[in-house]
Amino acid sequence: MSIASLLSHHGVDIPRYVTVDGQIVFSGVSITSAGAAVHETFGPVTPVATHTFHGGEDRPEAAANDLWWDDPAELGRHLDAVHRAFPGFIYTEAASGFGPRWTGKINTGRGTFTLEVELRADRSLPMLRVIGPKLGAFSSGRWVRSEHLYDSGNLCVADVDEWHPDEHDAATAIAWGAHWLAAYTEWRMSRRWPADGTHAHAS
């Protein structure tokens, strides 16, 4: 259990922030008069919105007649947020059954991962996946799949009810992905998931 999780169990909420390159920080952050969060060493950081990890089956996407991303203002909100918080992420337009998506590197301080975030037509919790190696570790000579994955292999960064499409944006999802990856790197070493979440194991 991390210090932040321990304090959380005692009713003390420790804010988490993610740096531009994906590291999670807990301290050394001040808020400017304009309301921006800045870390004393890493510069601008993004607050990590409250969320819990879990796993299981992917929730099917609801049918959507209109593609919300055809509205330039709505798509622009996501583009601006990612550009501000994670300028190294590359945007790919929606096409051929895929929603708008961003791909970039997350450096947890203990490993670098390529993360892809894809928005959904029904505006529900985005799909997050790591491009590259399978997520898990060998333990006692056998492969152990990481906790908090959907059956598809997508990251389960939050409960679907924690995603609020009018409040959250693609940068929120990237921050949640960075938090997930920081917890994952700890899990690979200890086999204990260090962050809050439900522990439904994906099959």
Short mmCIF file of C-alpha atoms in Angstrom, two decimals:
data_model
loop_
_atom_site.label_atom_id
_atom_site.label_comp_id
_atom_site.label_asym_id
_atom_site.label_seq_id
_atom_site.Cartn_x
_atom_site.Cartn_y
_atom_site.Cartn_z
CA MET A 1 0.00 0.00 0.00
CA SER A 2 1.36 3.43 -0.91
CA ILE A 3 1.57 6.31 1.58
CA ALA A 4 -1.17 8.09 -0.40
CA SER A 5 -3.43 5.00 -0.18
CA LEU A 6 -2.74 4.62 3.54
CA LEU A 7 -3.63 8.25 4.22
CA SER A 8 -6.72 7.90 2.04
CA HIS A 9 -7.94 5.03 4.26
CA HIS A 10 -7.74 7.46 7.19
CA GLY A 11 -9.72 10.18 5.41
CA VAL A 12 -6.76 12.26 4.22
CA ASP A 13 -6.93 12.94 0.48
CA ILE A 14 -3.53 13.41 -1.16
CA PRO A 15 -3.78 15.16 -4.54
CA ARG A 16 -1.89 13.51 -7.38
CA TYR A 17 -0.47 15.31 -10.38
CA VAL A 18 1.09 14.06 -13.60
CA THR A 19 4.05 15.72 -15.31
CA VAL A 20 4.21 16.45 -19.03
CA ASP A 21 6.18 13.23 -19.57
CA GLY A 22 3.90 11.08 -17.39
CA GLN A 23 5.44 10.87 -13.91
CA ILE A 24 3.09 11.00 -10.93
CA VAL A 25 4.02 13.53 -8.23
CA PHE A 26 2.40 14.15 -4.84
CA SER A 27 4.31 17.13 -3.46
CA GLY A 28 6.22 20.20 -4.57
CA VAL A 29 3.21 21.56 -6.47
CA SER A 30 1.95 25.11 -6.18
CA ILE A 31 -1.05 26.73 -7.82
CA THR A 32 -0.47 29.98 -9.73
CA SER A 33 -2.80 32.97 -9.52
CA ALA A 34 -4.22 31.83 -12.87
CA GLY A 35 -5.11 28.45 -11.34
CA ALA A 36 -2.39 26.41 -13.10
CA ALA A 37 -0.55 23.68 -11.18
CA VAL A 38 3.25 23.92 -11.35
CA HIS A 39 5.81 21.52 -9.86
CA GLU A 40 8.99 23.01 -8.41
CA THR A 41 11.20 20.74 -10.57
CA PHE A 42 9.07 19.45 -13.45
CA GLY A 43 7.14 22.62 -14.34
CA PRO A 44 3.48 22.45 -15.42
CA VAL A 45 1.57 19.43 -14.09
CA THR A 46 -1.99 18.18 -14.53
CA PRO A 47 -4.20 17.20 -11.58
CA VAL A 48 -5.29 13.55 -11.63
CA ALA A 49 -9.08 13.47 -11.26
CA THR A 50 -10.50 11.01 -8.71
CA HIS A 51 -10.82 7.49 -10.10
CA THR A 52 -10.55 3.81 -9.10
CA PHE A 53 -8.99 0.90 -10.95
CA HIS A 54 -10.72 -2.43 -11.65
CA GLY A 55 -10.97 -4.94 -14.49
CA GLY A 56 -13.30 -7.41 -16.16
CA GLU A 57 -15.27 -7.15 -19.37
CA ASP A 58 -15.16 -4.06 -21.55
CA ARG A 59 -18.43 -2.17 -21.46
CA PRO A 60 -19.97 -2.22 -24.94
CA GLU A 61 -20.24 1.13 -26.64
CA ALA A 62 -23.77 2.48 -27.03
CA ALA A 63 -24.99 3.30 -30.52
CA ALA A 64 -24.46 6.92 -31.51
CA ASN A 65 -26.18 8.41 -34.53
CA ASP A 66 -24.20 11.63 -34.61
CA LEU A 67 -20.45 11.77 -34.18
CA TRP A 68 -19.86 14.41 -31.51
CA TRP A 69 -16.33 15.00 -32.79
CA ASP A 70 -17.78 16.54 -35.96
CA ASP A 71 -18.47 19.58 -33.75
CA PRO A 72 -15.21 21.60 -33.97
CA ALA A 73 -15.77 23.23 -30.57
CA GLU A 74 -16.27 19.92 -28.78
CA LEU A 75 -13.28 18.25 -30.45
CA GLY A 76 -11.25 21.43 -29.91
CA ARG A 77 -11.77 21.16 -26.15
CA HIS A 78 -9.98 17.79 -26.18
CA LEU A 79 -7.27 18.93 -28.59
CA ASP A 80 -6.49 22.00 -26.48
CA ALA A 81 -6.42 20.04 -23.22
CA VAL A 82 -3.99 17.43 -24.56
CA HIS A 83 -1.80 20.08 -26.21
CA ARG A 84 -1.51 21.94 -22.88
CA ALA A 85 -0.98 18.93 -20.62
CA PHE A 86 0.81 16.42 -22.87
CA PRO A 87 2.29 18.26 -25.88
CA GLY A 88 4.30 15.20 -26.96
CA PHE A 89 1.16 13.19 -27.74
CA ILE A 90 0.31 12.82 -31.44
CA TYR A 91 -3.30 13.27 -32.59
CA THR A 92 -4.93 10.95 -35.15
CA GLU A 93 -8.29 11.94 -36.63
CA ALA A 94 -11.30 9.64 -36.39
CA ALA A 95 -11.62 7.30 -39.37
CA SER A 96 -12.90 3.86 -40.39
CA GLY A 97 -14.66 2.94 -37.16
CA PHE A 98 -12.03 4.47 -34.87
CA GLY A 99 -12.61 7.54 -32.75
CA PRO A 100 -10.15 10.41 -32.40
CA ARG A 101 -7.04 9.20 -30.62
CA TRP A 102 -3.76 10.37 -29.17
CA THR A 103 -0.57 8.34 -28.88
CA GLY A 104 2.48 9.24 -26.85
CA LYS A 105 5.15 8.18 -24.40
CA ILE A 106 4.59 7.94 -20.66
CA ASN A 107 7.76 7.80 -18.56
CA THR A 108 6.88 6.55 -15.08
CA GLY A 109 10.45 7.00 -13.87
CA ARG A 110 10.75 3.19 -13.87
CA GLY A 111 9.90 2.53 -17.48
CA THR A 112 8.61 4.18 -20.63
CA PHE A 113 5.38 3.05 -22.26
CA THR A 114 3.55 4.02 -25.44
CA LEU A 115 -0.03 4.87 -24.47
CA GLU A 116 -2.94 5.28 -26.87
CA VAL A 117 -6.20 6.95 -25.81
CA GLU A 118 -9.22 6.63 -28.11
CA LEU A 119 -12.44 8.57 -27.56
CA ARG A 120 -15.77 6.83 -28.07
CA ALA A 121 -18.73 7.89 -30.19
CA ASP A 122 -21.09 7.55 -27.21
CA ARG A 123 -18.82 9.87 -25.12
CA SER A 124 -18.30 7.14 -22.50
CA LEU A 125 -14.99 6.33 -20.78
CA PRO A 126 -12.26 6.36 -23.47
CA MET A 127 -10.35 3.22 -24.39
CA LEU A 128 -6.73 3.20 -23.21
CA ARG A 129 -4.19 0.68 -24.38
CA VAL A 130 -0.45 0.22 -24.17
CA ILE A 131 1.18 -0.31 -27.55
CA GLY A 132 3.93 -2.86 -27.13
CA PRO A 133 4.62 -5.72 -24.74
CA LYS A 134 1.96 -7.68 -22.87
CA LEU A 135 1.19 -6.28 -19.44
CA GLY A 136 2.21 -8.69 -16.74
CA ALA A 137 5.24 -10.39 -15.23
CA PHE A 138 6.75 -13.80 -14.67
CA SER A 139 6.32 -15.10 -11.15
CA SER A 140 7.57 -18.52 -10.01
CA GLY A 141 8.13 -19.52 -13.63
CA ARG A 142 4.68 -18.63 -14.91
CA TRP A 143 3.16 -15.59 -16.60
CA VAL A 144 0.90 -13.47 -14.39
CA ARG A 145 -1.34 -11.00 -16.16
CA SER A 146 -1.51 -7.52 -14.69
CA GLU A 147 -4.40 -6.57 -12.48
CA HIS A 148 -6.88 -3.89 -13.54
CA LEU A 149 -7.09 -4.81 -17.22
CA TYR A 150 -10.22 -5.36 -19.25
CA ASP A 151 -10.53 -8.77 -20.89
CA SER A 152 -9.52 -7.09 -24.19
CA GLY A 153 -6.21 -5.96 -22.68
CA ASN A 154 -7.28 -2.31 -22.49
CA LEU A 155 -6.37 -0.52 -19.26
CA CYS A 156 -9.14 -0.14 -16.72
CA VAL A 157 -8.28 3.30 -15.39
CA ALA A 158 -11.64 4.18 -13.83
CA ASP A 159 -15.15 3.02 -13.19
CA VAL A 160 -17.36 4.01 -16.10
CA ASP A 161 -19.47 6.14 -13.74
CA GLU A 162 -16.41 8.22 -12.79
CA TRP A 163 -16.06 9.55 -16.34
CA HIS A 164 -18.04 12.76 -16.90
CA PRO A 165 -17.83 13.74 -20.59
CA ASP A 166 -18.82 17.36 -20.02
CA GLU A 167 -16.16 17.78 -17.33
CA HIS A 168 -13.38 15.39 -18.40
CA ASP A 169 -11.38 15.33 -21.61
CA ALA A 170 -8.69 13.29 -23.36
CA ALA A 171 -6.02 14.82 -21.08
CA THR A 172 -7.94 13.47 -18.06
CA ALA A 173 -7.80 10.00 -19.62
CA ILE A 174 -4.06 10.32 -20.32
CA ALA A 175 -3.47 11.40 -16.70
CA TRP A 176 -5.44 8.36 -15.50
CA GLY A 177 -3.36 6.19 -17.85
CA ALA A 178 -0.14 7.64 -16.41
CA HIS A 179 -1.39 6.89 -12.89
CA TRP A 180 -2.29 3.34 -13.96
CA LEU A 181 1.19 2.83 -15.45
CA ALA A 182 2.89 4.15 -12.30
CA ALA A 183 0.88 1.64 -10.24
CA TYR A 184 1.68 -1.09 -12.77
CA THR A 185 5.46 -0.54 -12.48
CA GLU A 186 5.13 -0.92 -8.70
CA TRP A 187 3.01 -4.06 -9.15
CA ARG A 188 5.66 -5.61 -11.42
CA MET A 189 8.17 -5.39 -8.58
CA SER A 190 5.97 -6.28 -5.59
CA ARG A 191 2.87 -8.04 -7.04
CA ARG A 192 0.81 -5.62 -4.93
CA TRP A 193 -1.26 -2.95 -6.64
CA PRO A 194 -0.32 0.26 -4.77
CA ALA A 195 -3.32 2.42 -5.67
CA ASP A 196 -6.98 2.44 -4.76
CA GLY A 197 -9.32 0.29 -6.76
CA THR A 198 -11.57 -2.71 -6.75
CA HIS A 199 -9.82 -5.99 -7.29
CA ALA A 200 -11.97 -7.79 -9.83
CA HIS A 201 -9.46 -9.84 -11.80
CA ALA A 202 -9.87 -10.14 -15.53
CA SER A 203 -9.78 -13.69 -16.85
#
